[in-house]
CSV table of C-alpha atoms and ligand atoms in Angstrom, one decimal:
chain,number,residue,atom,x,y,z
S,1217,MET,CA,-15.5,6.3,-23.1
S,1218,LYS,CA,-16.6,3.5,-20.8
S,1219,PHE,CA,-15.6,3.4,-17.2
S,1220,SER,CA,-16.9,3.4,-13.6
S,1221,TYR,CA,-15.1,5.3,-10.9
S,1222,TYR,CA,-16.0,5.0,-7.2
S,1223,MET,CA,-13.9,6.3,-4.3
S,1224,PRO,CA,-15.9,7.1,-1.2
S,1225,THR,CA,-13.2,8.3,1.2
S,1226,ARG,CA,-13.2,11.9,2.4
S,1227,ILE,CA,-9.6,13.0,2.1
S,1228,VAL,CA,-8.5,15.9,4.4
S,1229,SER,CA,-5.0,17.2,3.8
S,1230,GLY,CA,-2.8,19.7,5.5
S,1231,LYS,CA,-0.8,20.5,8.6
S,1232,ASN,CA,-2.8,19.8,11.8
S,1233,CYS,CA,-5.7,18.4,9.8
S,1234,VAL,CA,-6.6,15.8,12.4
S,1235,LYS,CA,-7.3,18.3,15.2
S,1236,GLU,CA,-8.8,20.9,12.9
S,1237,ASN,CA,-11.3,18.5,11.5
S,1238,ALA,CA,-12.2,16.4,14.5
S,1239,GLY,CA,-15.9,17.0,13.8
S,1240,LEU,CA,-15.7,14.7,10.8
S,1241,ILE,CA,-15.1,11.8,13.2
S,1242,SER,CA,-18.0,12.3,15.5
S,1243,PRO,CA,-20.8,10.8,13.4
S,1244,LEU,CA,-18.8,7.5,13.4
S,1245,GLY,CA,-19.7,6.5,17.0
S,1246,LYS,CA,-19.0,6.9,20.7
S,1247,LYS,CA,-16.1,4.5,21.2
S,1248,ALA,CA,-13.0,4.3,19.0
S,1249,PHE,CA,-10.5,1.4,18.7
S,1250,ILE,CA,-7.2,3.0,17.7
S,1251,MET,CA,-4.7,0.6,16.0
S,1252,SER,CA,-1.0,1.3,15.3
S,1253,GLY,CA,2.4,-0.4,15.2
S,1254,LYS,CA,4.6,-0.7,18.2
S,1255,SER,CA,6.0,2.8,18.7
S,1256,SER,CA,6.1,5.3,15.8
S,1257,ALA,CA,2.5,6.6,16.2
S,1258,LYS,CA,3.3,7.8,19.7
S,1259,LYS,CA,6.7,9.1,18.9
S,1260,ILE,CA,5.6,11.3,15.9
S,1261,GLY,CA,2.7,12.8,17.8
S,1262,ALA,CA,-0.1,11.3,15.6
S,1263,LEU,CA,-1.5,9.4,18.5
S,1264,ALA,CA,-1.7,12.5,20.8
S,1265,ASP,CA,-3.4,14.5,18.0
S,1266,MET,CA,-6.0,11.7,17.4
S,1267,THR,CA,-6.8,11.2,21.1
S,1268,ALA,CA,-7.2,15.0,21.5
S,1269,ALA,CA,-9.5,15.1,18.5
S,1270,LEU,CA,-11.6,12.2,19.8
S,1271,GLU,CA,-11.8,13.7,23.3
S,1272,SER,CA,-12.9,17.1,21.8
S,1273,GLN,CA,-15.9,15.2,20.4
S,1274,GLY,CA,-16.7,13.3,23.6
S,1275,ILE,CA,-15.6,10.0,22.0
S,1276,ALA,CA,-14.0,7.4,24.3
S,1277,TRP,CA,-11.1,5.3,22.9
S,1278,GLU,CA,-9.0,2.3,23.5
S,1279,TYR,CA,-5.4,1.9,22.1
S,1280,TYR,CA,-4.0,-1.2,20.5
S,1281,ASN,CA,-0.3,-0.9,19.5
S,1282,LYS,CA,0.5,-4.5,18.6
S,1283,VAL,CA,0.2,-4.4,14.8
S,1284,LYS,CA,3.4,-6.0,13.3
S,1285,PRO,CA,4.7,-5.2,9.7
S,1286,ASN,CA,2.9,-7.5,7.2
S,1287,PRO,CA,0.1,-8.5,9.6
S,1288,SER,CA,-1.2,-12.1,9.3
S,1289,LEU,CA,-4.7,-13.5,9.4
S,1290,GLU,CA,-3.9,-14.7,12.9
S,1291,ASP,CA,-2.7,-11.3,14.0
S,1292,VAL,CA,-5.9,-9.5,12.8
S,1293,ARG,CA,-8.1,-12.1,14.6
S,1294,GLU,CA,-6.3,-11.4,17.8
S,1295,ALA,CA,-6.8,-7.6,17.3
S,1296,ALA,CA,-10.5,-8.1,16.4
S,1297,GLY,CA,-11.0,-9.9,19.7
S,1298,ALA,CA,-9.6,-6.8,21.5
S,1299,ALA,CA,-11.9,-4.5,19.5
S,1300,VAL,CA,-14.9,-6.6,20.4
S,1301,ARG,CA,-13.9,-6.5,24.1
S,1302,ALA,CA,-13.5,-2.7,23.8
S,1303,GLU,CA,-17.1,-2.5,22.4
S,1304,ALA,CA,-15.8,-0.2,19.7
S,1305,ASP,CA,-18.1,1.5,17.3
S,1306,PHE,CA,-15.4,2.3,14.8
S,1307,VAL,CA,-11.7,1.8,14.1
S,1308,VAL,CA,-8.9,4.3,13.8
S,1309,ALA,CA,-5.7,3.3,12.0
S,1310,ILE,CA,-2.5,5.3,12.5
S,1311,GLY,CA,0.6,4.1,10.7
S,1312,GLY,CA,1.9,2.6,7.5
S,1313,GLY,CA,0.1,0.0,5.3
S,1314,SER,CA,0.4,-2.6,8.1
S,1315,PRO,CA,-1.8,-0.9,10.7
S,1316,MET,CA,-4.2,0.4,8.0
S,1317,ASP,CA,-4.6,-3.0,6.4
S,1318,ALA,CA,-5.0,-4.7,9.8
S,1319,ALA,CA,-7.6,-2.1,10.8
S,1320,LYS,CA,-9.7,-2.9,7.7
S,1321,ALA,CA,-9.7,-6.6,8.6
S,1322,VAL,CA,-10.6,-5.8,12.2
S,1323,ALA,CA,-13.5,-3.6,10.9
S,1324,VAL,CA,-15.0,-6.7,9.3
S,1325,LEU,CA,-14.1,-9.3,11.9
S,1326,ALA,CA,-15.2,-7.2,15.0
S,1327,ALA,CA,-18.6,-6.6,13.4
S,1328,ASP,CA,-19.7,-10.2,12.6
S,1329,GLU,CA,-18.7,-13.8,12.6
S,1330,VAL,CA,-16.6,-14.2,9.4
S,1331,SER,CA,-14.3,-17.1,8.4
S,1332,ASP,CA,-10.9,-16.6,6.8
S,1333,ASP,CA,-12.3,-17.8,3.5
S,1334,GLU,CA,-15.2,-15.4,3.7
S,1335,LEU,CA,-12.9,-12.5,4.7
S,1336,LEU,CA,-10.7,-13.1,1.7
S,1337,GLY,CA,-13.3,-14.2,-0.7
S,1338,GLN,CA,-16.4,-12.1,-0.1
S,1339,ARG,CA,-17.0,-8.6,-1.4
S,1340,PHE,CA,-20.0,-7.8,0.8
S,1341,PHE,CA,-20.4,-8.3,4.6
S,1342,SER,CA,-23.6,-7.9,6.6
S,1343,LYS,CA,-21.8,-5.3,8.8
S,1344,VAL,CA,-18.5,-3.5,8.8
S,1345,LEU,CA,-17.3,-1.0,11.4
S,1346,PRO,CA,-16.5,2.5,10.0
S,1347,LEU,CA,-12.8,3.3,9.7
S,1348,VAL,CA,-10.6,6.4,9.9
S,1349,ALA,CA,-7.0,6.3,8.5
S,1350,VAL,CA,-4.0,8.4,9.3
S,1351,PRO,CA,-1.1,7.3,7.1
S,1352,THR,CA,2.4,7.9,8.5
S,1353,THR,CA,4.4,6.5,5.6
S,1354,ALA,CA,4.1,7.8,2.0
S,1355,GLY,CA,3.7,4.6,0.1
S,1356,THR,CA,0.9,2.2,0.3
S,1357,GLY,CA,-2.1,4.5,-0.2
S,1358,SER,CA,-4.1,2.1,1.9
S,1359,GLU,CA,-6.0,5.1,3.3
S,1360,VAL,CA,-7.9,5.3,0.0
S,1361,THR,CA,-8.1,1.7,-1.1
S,1362,PRO,CA,-10.7,-1.1,-0.6
S,1363,TYR,CA,-7.9,-3.6,0.0
S,1364,SER,CA,-6.3,-5.2,3.1
S,1365,ILE,CA,-3.2,-7.3,2.3
S,1366,LEU,CA,-2.7,-10.0,4.9
S,1367,THR,CA,0.0,-12.6,5.3
S,1368,ASN,CA,-1.5,-16.0,4.6
S,1369,ASN,CA,0.7,-18.6,6.3
S,1370,LYS,CA,-1.4,-21.4,4.9
S,1371,LEU,CA,-0.7,-20.4,1.3
S,1372,GLN,CA,2.8,-19.0,2.2
S,1373,THR,CA,2.0,-15.7,0.4
S,1374,LYS,CA,-0.1,-12.6,0.9
S,1375,SER,CA,-3.8,-12.6,0.3
S,1376,PHE,CA,-6.3,-9.8,-0.3
S,1377,LEU,CA,-9.4,-8.7,1.4
S,1378,ASN,CA,-11.1,-6.6,-1.3
S,1379,SER,CA,-14.4,-4.9,-0.4
S,1380,GLU,CA,-15.8,-1.4,-1.0
S,1381,GLN,CA,-17.0,-1.6,2.6
S,1382,VAL,CA,-13.5,-1.2,4.0
S,1383,TYR,CA,-12.7,2.1,2.3
S,1384,PRO,CA,-11.9,4.4,5.2
S,1385,ALA,CA,-14.7,7.0,5.8
S,1386,VAL,CA,-12.0,9.7,6.4
S,1387,ALA,CA,-8.3,9.8,5.6
S,1388,PHE,CA,-6.2,12.5,7.3
S,1389,LEU,CA,-3.0,13.4,5.4
S,1390,ASP,CA,-0.5,15.4,7.5
S,1391,GLY,CA,3.0,15.4,6.0
S,1392,LYS,CA,4.5,16.3,9.4
S,1393,TYR,CA,3.9,12.7,10.6
S,1394,THR,CA,6.3,11.4,7.9
S,1395,GLU,CA,9.1,13.9,8.7
S,1396,ASP,CA,11.2,11.6,10.8
S,1397,LEU,CA,10.6,8.5,8.7
S,1398,PRO,CA,14.1,6.8,8.4
S,1399,PHE,CA,15.6,7.1,4.9
S,1400,PRO,CA,15.4,3.3,4.1
S,1401,ILE,CA,11.6,3.3,4.9
S,1402,THR,CA,11.1,6.5,3.0
S,1403,ALA,CA,12.9,5.0,-0.1
S,1404,ALA,CA,11.0,1.7,0.1
S,1405,THR,CA,7.6,3.4,0.5
S,1406,VAL,CA,8.2,5.9,-2.3
S,1407,ILE,CA,9.1,3.0,-4.6
S,1408,ASP,CA,5.9,1.3,-3.6
S,1409,ALA,CA,3.9,4.4,-4.6
S,1410,LEU,CA,5.8,4.6,-7.9
S,1411,SER,CA,4.9,1.0,-8.5
S,1412,HIS,CA,1.2,1.6,-7.8
S,1413,SER,CA,1.0,4.5,-10.2
S,1414,ALA,CA,3.0,2.7,-12.9
S,1415,GLU,CA,1.2,-0.7,-12.6
S,1416,GLY,CA,-2.2,1.0,-12.3
S,1417,TYR,CA,-1.5,3.1,-15.4
S,1418,LEU,CA,-0.6,-0.1,-17.4
S,1419,ALA,CA,-3.2,-2.5,-15.8
S,1420,VAL,CA,-5.9,-4.3,-17.8
S,1421,ARG,CA,-8.4,-2.5,-15.4
S,1422,ALA,CA,-6.8,0.9,-16.0
S,1423,ILE,CA,-9.4,3.7,-16.5
S,1424,PRO,CA,-8.8,7.3,-17.8
S,1425,PRO,CA,-9.4,9.3,-14.6
S,1426,ALA,CA,-7.1,7.0,-12.6
S,1427,GLN,CA,-4.4,7.2,-15.4
S,1428,ALA,CA,-4.5,11.0,-15.1
S,1429,LEU,CA,-3.9,10.7,-11.4
S,1430,ALA,CA,-1.1,8.2,-12.0
S,1431,LEU,CA,0.8,10.6,-14.3
S,1432,GLU,CA,0.4,13.4,-11.7
S,1433,SER,CA,1.7,11.2,-9.0
S,1434,LEU,CA,4.6,9.9,-11.1
S,1435,THR,CA,5.6,13.5,-12.0
S,1436,ILE,CA,5.8,14.4,-8.3
S,1437,ILE,CA,7.8,11.2,-7.4
S,1438,GLY,CA,10.1,11.8,-10.4
S,1439,SER,CA,10.9,15.3,-9.2
S,1440,ILE,CA,12.0,14.0,-5.7
S,1441,LEU,CA,13.6,10.6,-6.4
S,1442,PRO,CA,16.8,12.0,-8.0
S,1443,LYS,CA,17.4,14.2,-4.9
S,1444,MET,CA,16.9,11.1,-2.7
S,1445,ALA,CA,19.3,9.1,-4.9
S,1446,SER,CA,21.9,11.8,-4.3
S,1447,GLY,CA,21.6,11.3,-0.6
S,1448,GLU,CA,19.3,14.2,0.2
S,1449,THR,CA,16.7,13.5,2.9
S,1450,PRO,CA,13.4,15.0,1.7
S,1451,CYS,CA,12.5,18.4,3.2
S,1452,SER,CA,9.1,19.2,4.7
S,1453,GLU,CA,7.6,20.3,1.4
S,1454,ASP,CA,8.9,17.2,-0.3
S,1455,ARG,CA,7.5,15.0,2.5
S,1456,GLU,CA,4.1,16.6,2.0
S,1457,ALA,CA,4.3,16.2,-1.8
S,1458,LEU,CA,5.3,12.5,-1.4
S,1459,LEU,CA,2.3,11.8,0.9
S,1460,TYR,CA,0.0,13.5,-1.7
S,1461,ALA,CA,1.6,11.4,-4.5
S,1462,SER,CA,1.2,8.2,-2.6
S,1463,THR,CA,-2.4,8.9,-1.8
S,1464,LEU,CA,-3.0,9.6,-5.5
S,1465,ALA,CA,-1.2,6.3,-6.3
S,1466,GLY,CA,-3.6,4.6,-3.8
S,1467,ILE,CA,-6.6,6.1,-5.7
S,1468,VAL,CA,-5.1,4.7,-8.9
S,1469,ILE,CA,-4.9,1.1,-7.6
S,1470,SER,CA,-8.3,1.5,-5.9
S,1471,GLN,CA,-9.6,1.6,-9.4
S,1472,SER,CA,-7.1,-0.4,-11.5
S,1473,GLY,CA,-5.6,-2.9,-9.0
S,1474,THR,CA,-1.9,-4.0,-9.1
S,1475,THR,CA,-0.2,-6.3,-11.6
S,1476,ALA,CA,2.7,-8.7,-11.9
S,1477,VAL,CA,5.2,-6.7,-9.9
S,1478,HIS,CA,3.1,-7.0,-6.8
S,1479,ALA,CA,2.3,-10.6,-7.5
S,1480,MET,CA,6.0,-11.5,-7.6
S,1481,GLY,CA,7.0,-9.1,-4.8
S,1482,TYR,CA,4.8,-11.0,-2.3
S,1483,SER,CA,7.2,-14.0,-2.3
S,1484,LEU,CA,10.2,-11.7,-1.8
S,1485,THR,CA,8.5,-10.4,1.3
S,1486,TYR,CA,7.2,-13.7,2.5
S,1487,PHE,CA,10.2,-15.9,2.0
S,1488,LYS,CA,13.1,-13.4,2.0
S,1489,GLY,CA,11.8,-10.8,4.5
S,1490,LEU,CA,12.1,-7.8,2.1
S,1491,ASP,CA,10.1,-4.7,2.7
S,1492,HIS,CA,7.1,-4.5,0.4
S,1493,GLY,CA,8.4,-1.5,-1.6
S,1494,VAL,CA,11.9,-2.8,-1.8
S,1495,ALA,CA,10.6,-6.1,-3.3
S,1496,ASN,CA,8.7,-4.1,-5.9
S,1497,GLY,CA,11.8,-1.9,-6.6
S,1498,TYR,CA,14.0,-4.9,-7.6
S,1499,LEU,CA,11.4,-6.0,-10.2
S,1500,LEU,CA,10.2,-2.7,-11.8
S,1501,GLY,CA,12.9,-2.3,-14.4
S,1502,GLU,CA,12.5,-5.8,-16.0
S,1503,TYR,CA,8.7,-5.4,-15.7
S,1504,PHE,CA,8.9,-2.2,-17.7
S,1505,LYS,CA,11.1,-3.9,-20.3
S,1506,TYR,CA,8.6,-6.8,-20.6
S,1507,ILE,CA,5.6,-4.4,-21.1
S,1508,ALA,CA,7.5,-2.1,-23.4
S,1509,ALA,CA,8.1,-4.9,-25.8
S,1510,SER,CA,4.5,-4.7,-26.9
S,1511,ARG,CA,3.4,-1.3,-25.5
S,1512,PRO,CA,6.4,1.0,-25.9
S,1513,LEU,CA,4.5,4.3,-26.0
S,1514,GLU,CA,2.7,3.7,-22.8
S,1515,VAL,CA,5.9,2.9,-20.9
S,1516,LYS,CA,7.5,6.0,-22.5
S,1517,LYS,CA,4.6,8.1,-21.1
S,1518,ILE,CA,5.5,6.9,-17.6
S,1519,LEU,CA,9.2,7.6,-18.1
S,1520,SER,CA,8.5,11.1,-19.5
S,1521,ALA,CA,6.1,12.0,-16.6
S,1522,MET,CA,9.0,11.0,-14.3
S,1523,GLY,CA,11.6,12.9,-16.3
S,1524,PHE,CA,13.6,9.8,-17.4
S,1525,GLU,CA,15.0,9.1,-20.9
S,1526,SER,CA,15.0,5.3,-20.6
S,1527,ILE,CA,14.1,2.3,-18.5
S,1528,ASP,CA,17.8,1.8,-17.7
S,1529,ALA,CA,18.2,5.3,-16.4
S,1530,LEU,CA,15.2,4.8,-14.0
S,1531,SER,CA,16.4,1.3,-13.0
S,1532,ARG,CA,19.8,2.6,-12.2
S,1533,LEU,CA,18.3,5.3,-10.0
S,1534,ILE,CA,16.0,2.8,-8.1
S,1535,ASP,CA,19.0,0.4,-7.7
S,1536,SER,CA,21.0,3.2,-6.1
S,1537,LEU,CA,18.4,3.4,-3.4
S,1538,LEU,CA,18.4,-0.3,-2.7
S,1539,ASP,CA,20.9,-2.7,-1.1
S,1540,HIS,CA,22.4,-5.5,-3.2
S,1541,PHE,CA,20.2,-8.6,-3.2
S,1542,GLU,CA,20.3,-11.9,-5.1
S,1543,LEU,CA,18.1,-14.9,-5.6
S,1544,THR,CA,19.1,-18.4,-6.8
S,1545,LYS,CA,17.6,-19.7,-10.0
S,1546,GLU,CA,15.6,-22.3,-8.0
S,1547,GLU,CA,14.1,-19.5,-5.8
S,1548,ALA,CA,13.2,-17.4,-8.9
S,1549,ASP,CA,11.4,-20.4,-10.4
S,1550,LYS,CA,9.6,-21.2,-7.2
S,1551,PHE,CA,8.4,-17.6,-6.8
S,1552,ALA,CA,7.3,-17.5,-10.4
S,1553,SER,CA,5.2,-20.6,-9.8
S,1554,ILE,CA,3.5,-19.0,-6.8
S,1555,ALA,CA,3.0,-15.6,-8.6
S,1556,ILE,CA,1.4,-17.1,-11.6
S,1557,LYS,CA,-1.5,-18.2,-9.4
S,1558,ALA,CA,-2.1,-14.6,-8.1
S,1559,GLY,CA,-5.2,-12.7,-9.1
S,1560,ASN,CA,-3.2,-9.7,-10.3
S,1561,ILE,CA,-1.5,-11.6,-13.1
S,1562,ALA,CA,-4.7,-11.5,-15.1
S,1563,ASN,CA,-4.6,-7.7,-14.6
S,1564,THR,CA,-1.2,-7.5,-16.4
S,1565,ASP,CA,-1.2,-6.6,-20.1
S,1566,PRO,CA,0.1,-8.6,-21.8
S,1567,CYS,CA,-0.6,-11.4,-19.4
S,1568,PRO,CA,2.7,-13.1,-18.6
S,1569,SER,CA,3.3,-16.9,-18.7
S,1570,GLU,CA,5.1,-18.6,-15.8
S,1571,GLU,CA,8.2,-18.7,-18.0
S,1572,GLU,CA,8.0,-14.9,-18.6
S,1573,LEU,CA,7.7,-14.4,-14.8
S,1574,GLN,CA,10.8,-16.6,-14.3
S,1575,ASN,CA,12.6,-14.4,-16.8
S,1576,ILE,CA,11.6,-11.1,-15.0
S,1577,LEU,CA,12.7,-12.6,-11.7
S,1578,CYS,CA,15.9,-14.1,-13.1
S,1579,ASN,CA,16.9,-11.0,-15.1
S,1580,SER,CA,16.2,-8.8,-12.0
S,1581,LEU,CA,17.8,-10.9,-9.3
S,1582,VAL,CA,19.7,-14.0,-10.4
S,1583,LYS,CA,23.4,-13.0,-11.0
J,2306,NAP,P1,4.6,-0.7,7.6
J,2306,NAP,O1,4.8,-2.2,7.6
J,2306,NAP,O2,3.3,-0.2,8.0
J,2306,NAP,O3,5.6,0.0,8.6
J,2306,NAP,C1,7.0,-0.3,8.5
J,2306,NAP,C2,7.8,0.3,9.6
J,2306,NAP,O4,7.8,1.7,9.5
J,2306,NAP,C3,7.3,-0.1,11.0
J,2306,NAP,O5,8.5,-0.5,11.7
J,2306,NAP,C4,6.8,1.2,11.5
J,2306,NAP,O6,7.0,1.4,12.9
J,2306,NAP,C5,7.6,2.3,10.8
J,2306,NAP,N1,7.0,3.6,10.7
J,2306,NAP,C6,5.7,3.9,10.2
J,2306,NAP,N2,5.5,5.2,10.1
J,2306,NAP,C7,6.6,5.8,10.7
J,2306,NAP,C8,7.0,7.1,10.9
J,2306,NAP,N3,6.2,8.2,10.5
J,2306,NAP,N4,8.2,7.4,11.5
J,2306,NAP,C9,9.0,6.3,11.8
J,2306,NAP,N5,8.7,5.0,11.6
J,2306,NAP,C10,7.5,4.8,11.0
J,2306,NAP,O7,5.1,-0.1,6.2
J,2306,NAP,P2,4.4,0.3,4.9
J,2306,NAP,O8,5.4,0.1,3.8
J,2306,NAP,O9,3.7,1.5,5.0
J,2306,NAP,O10,3.3,-0.9,4.7
J,2306,NAP,C11,3.5,-2.1,4.2
J,2306,NAP,C12,2.3,-3.0,4.2
J,2306,NAP,O11,1.2,-2.4,3.4
J,2306,NAP,C13,2.5,-4.4,3.6
J,2306,NAP,O12,1.8,-5.3,4.4
J,2306,NAP,C14,1.9,-4.3,2.2
J,2306,NAP,O13,1.5,-5.5,1.7
J,2306,NAP,C15,0.7,-3.3,2.5
J,2306,NAP,N6,0.2,-2.6,1.3
J,2306,NAP,C16,-1.2,-2.4,1.3
J,2306,NAP,C17,-1.8,-1.8,0.2
J,2306,NAP,C18,-3.2,-1.5,0.2
J,2306,NAP,O14,-3.8,-1.0,-0.8
J,2306,NAP,N7,-3.9,-1.9,1.2
J,2306,NAP,C19,-1.0,-1.3,-0.9
J,2306,NAP,C20,0.4,-1.6,-0.8
J,2306,NAP,C21,1.0,-2.2,0.3
J,2306,NAP,P3,5.8,1.1,14.0
J,2306,NAP,O15,5.5,-0.4,13.8
J,2306,NAP,O16,6.4,1.4,15.3
J,2306,NAP,O17,4.6,1.9,13.6
J,2307,ZN,ZN1,2.2,-1.9,-2.9
């Protein structure tokens, strides 16, 4: 069995884990640059927990709450300027994938002079600031991945920073931060995690230990999704389980990467403003059908782990969590022509042609 597995993030999970493990932060430096979105980090108490933890270690901090959803290259440069002015030794991200991804780019840009091409093209940088991640959505798994996904206005899509140096040093998982997550964001982010585990399981770069984690994460998600589809808001235990499942799914893609669903989803976010997880959700059913045509047993394994009899049964359930949405044929063709150029297409097995991507997009969204 041939594979290589590397995931250097220390994961600490459990209620009040930030305050109870503050000592893990102290080796990272004397000044923290805390990054979050506009308001949720403060409202849910995660910011107060983190600042108390930092102060207990004698660490000074500065707070930056201007990270927007789907941060762009321009946004992260502005934030990096603030981190440099703050003379930060390390970066703390509190939030969903947007603040965590923005913090990874800032960790690179605040440490050295790096051009956009280098940021997106290089795997190794001369210096990167250490990073702490506190996820407050249960979806992206960015707390355990080497990726930062940034809106690239020049290319009109999302581009990747991919470097082992941006793995967070520590990820704190406390399900209580996700308790008041509004239902639509909960649904979108769970679907994103589902997508990570399923795509990672089926990817060209899939490896056995990551596939084992994928099935575990799909089992958890499969036990909670039907309750959500019947309108139930997840209870505290389910919130904790979803956060665990999304972190597992993040570990999966940290090894395997994502595939065609993510490649096509980026256009739905860039051009149509859909949330990242929602974009994936519209495409998953047709993606499974495309893969199952040549790899039926592997798709069946995913469905069985989730407790579903068929692709259609899973698609119906995902659809029930999403609003109605349509594309024109012209839009579907345009998005296929953009997706075919994405790096994660070559990670899809079998590797789709542009026409096959058009079919997936059309069958999913053109009525
Ligand atoms: P997000 O864009 O980080 O946040 C979406 C919204 O949720 C924001 O309005 C945010 O408000 C709010 N929010 C976050 N936590 C909350 C909480 N606990 N309670 C109430 N509201 C809360 O959403 P996301 O889906 O987690 O992240 C999406 C981004 O991650 C995309 O850019 C996507 O491309 C990227 N992504 C990255 C990876 C990776 O491996 N790096 C993988 C998948 C996706 P505030 O702004 O006020 O905080
Ligand atoms: Zn994703």
